[in-house]
XYZ file of C-alpha atoms in Angstrom:
180
model
C 32.131 -135.199 96.507
C 34.751 -132.707 97.312
C 37.869 -134.836 96.358
C 38.979 -137.796 94.585
C 41.649 -138.633 96.895
C 39.928 -141.585 98.687
C 38.930 -143.145 95.477
C 42.431 -142.734 93.984
C 43.741 -144.681 96.981
C 41.014 -147.423 96.347
C 41.935 -147.606 92.663
C 45.743 -147.780 93.450
C 45.129 -150.665 95.981
C 43.008 -152.722 93.294
C 45.350 -152.160 90.635
C 47.807 -154.231 92.479
C 45.626 -156.439 94.556
C 42.203 -158.198 94.076
C 40.150 -159.419 91.271
C 39.439 -157.808 87.970
C 35.841 -157.179 89.141
C 37.084 -155.072 92.179
C 39.301 -152.959 89.886
C 36.448 -152.357 87.554
C 34.197 -151.199 90.233
C 36.990 -148.860 91.623
C 37.441 -147.380 88.024
C 33.580 -147.091 87.882
C 33.252 -145.255 91.296
C 36.371 -142.969 90.768
C 34.846 -141.968 87.294
C 31.519 -141.279 89.139
C 33.273 -138.924 91.373
C 34.868 -137.152 88.431
C 31.436 -136.956 86.810
C 30.036 -135.401 90.002
C 32.901 -132.895 90.128
C 32.311 -131.990 86.499
C 35.920 -133.301 85.381
C 34.518 -134.791 82.095
C 37.827 -135.895 80.624
C 38.625 -137.768 83.795
C 35.259 -139.281 83.953
C 35.437 -140.459 80.516
C 38.951 -142.033 81.028
C 37.833 -143.902 84.095
C 34.511 -145.077 82.621
C 36.397 -146.476 79.589
C 38.951 -148.182 81.911
C 36.102 -149.915 83.646
C 34.574 -150.857 80.297
C 37.848 -152.286 78.886
C 38.530 -154.626 81.778
C 38.268 -158.162 80.409
C 35.754 -159.910 82.588
C 32.669 -161.489 81.414
C 30.989 -161.571 84.892
C 30.915 -157.869 85.361
C 28.208 -156.853 82.705
C 26.338 -154.544 85.016
C 29.186 -152.260 85.613
C 30.089 -152.603 81.881
C 26.440 -151.515 81.103
C 26.573 -148.811 83.623
C 29.927 -147.510 82.384
C 28.728 -147.422 78.862
C 25.538 -145.608 79.885
C 27.452 -143.087 81.702
C 29.863 -142.396 78.779
C 26.765 -142.072 76.451
C 25.074 -139.552 78.846
C 28.318 -137.467 79.104
C 28.444 -137.161 75.357
C 24.577 -136.474 75.262
C 25.125 -133.492 77.844
C 27.850 -131.991 75.579
C 25.409 -132.348 72.614
C 27.687 -134.860 70.893
C 24.771 -137.355 70.161
C 26.454 -139.208 67.271
C 29.256 -140.316 69.655
C 26.648 -141.274 72.440
C 25.091 -143.771 70.144
C 27.440 -146.787 70.235
C 27.555 -146.613 74.101
C 23.968 -146.727 74.304
C 24.094 -149.864 71.997
C 26.837 -151.233 74.268
C 24.719 -150.626 77.337
C 21.835 -152.556 75.482
C 24.056 -155.516 74.633
C 25.446 -155.815 78.202
C 22.082 -155.511 79.652
C 20.901 -158.223 77.570
C 23.595 -160.467 78.898
C 22.610 -159.741 82.627
C 19.598 -159.736 81.744
C 18.220 -156.668 83.136
C 14.888 -155.600 81.314
C 14.844 -152.013 82.811
C 18.303 -151.242 81.774
C 17.569 -152.452 78.309
C 14.475 -150.333 78.009
C 16.588 -147.253 79.236
C 19.461 -147.975 76.745
C 16.817 -148.118 73.941
C 15.168 -144.990 75.229
C 18.444 -143.113 75.424
C 19.408 -144.421 71.779
C 16.049 -142.959 70.754
C 16.781 -139.582 72.436
C 20.038 -139.488 70.641
C 18.560 -140.137 67.264
C 15.741 -137.501 68.009
C 18.454 -134.896 68.889
C 19.974 -135.616 65.671
C 16.710 -135.064 64.015
C 16.588 -138.685 62.847
C 13.153 -139.175 63.799
C 12.458 -142.699 62.117
C 15.481 -144.126 63.946
C 14.282 -142.765 67.098
C 10.862 -144.171 66.543
C 12.504 -147.575 65.854
C 14.441 -147.580 69.139
C 11.456 -146.341 71.041
C 9.155 -149.140 69.704
C 11.764 -151.716 70.585
C 11.800 -150.254 74.209
C 7.993 -150.347 74.292
C 7.916 -153.944 73.287
C 10.358 -154.854 76.152
C 8.639 -152.531 78.449
C 5.334 -154.279 77.734
C 6.775 -157.503 78.444
C 8.188 -156.367 81.661
C 4.576 -155.398 82.906
C 6.203 -152.328 84.789
C 3.684 -149.548 84.545
C 5.989 -146.752 85.263
C 8.465 -147.947 82.458
C 5.558 -148.441 79.924
C 4.325 -144.931 80.694
C 7.718 -143.417 80.225
C 8.430 -145.083 76.844
C 4.895 -144.376 75.426
C 5.253 -140.730 76.225
C 8.618 -140.320 74.665
C 7.366 -142.609 71.523
C 4.396 -140.095 71.341
C 6.727 -137.066 71.240
C 8.783 -138.780 68.365
C 5.546 -139.498 66.424
C 4.701 -135.767 66.861
C 8.056 -134.798 65.678
C 7.434 -136.981 62.564
C 4.132 -135.206 61.927
C 2.245 -138.533 62.432
C -0.220 -136.947 64.856
C -2.695 -139.973 64.676
C -0.078 -142.346 66.058
C 1.133 -139.781 68.501
C -2.385 -139.508 69.892
C -2.866 -143.315 69.973
C 0.603 -143.726 71.643
C -0.289 -141.098 74.151
C -3.526 -142.682 74.998
C -1.810 -145.756 75.751
C -0.214 -144.133 78.681
C -3.749 -144.038 80.260
C -3.659 -147.846 80.402
C -0.732 -148.050 82.546
C -1.652 -145.540 85.280
C -0.255 -146.253 88.692
C -2.760 -147.653 91.401
C -3.830 -145.029 93.642
C -2.849 -145.628 97.260
C -5.627 -143.944 99.434
C -4.376 -145.632 102.567
C -2.755 -142.339 104.052
């Protein structure tokens, strides 16, 4: 993106016409433009506007907006501020339901705890993510979560669990495609 001008026009239109969902999407996309332009304050403002539109049928955009806010805080090393947004992401993802988004929200929550050196909380979040990832049978998701969980166990100096968890990644290897 080089400018916010087109999305500002879209937002202006939906602030006076259309449905709340359309305005929420417009706010979300304008916030994404600001994020991409590294205009953090404006991105936070419009992600929050999207998050605060009262529409119970737009949980996907609310989950995404909350997740983006959490990541903006994480990138600024404001880990404690990120946590409630990852929890909101998880809650909205449960309502959809979107298993992958739930796993990533818990993973991000675990990362935030780990960055704050709250290793046991990180392990709890990542274990919750692992349970959901296992239920999803998504091998890539399982591998990602077990790799992260292994690191948290290592940070907790629980080397046996770290190794056992790391070994689980081998159980979820992607099938090789030799048809090239």
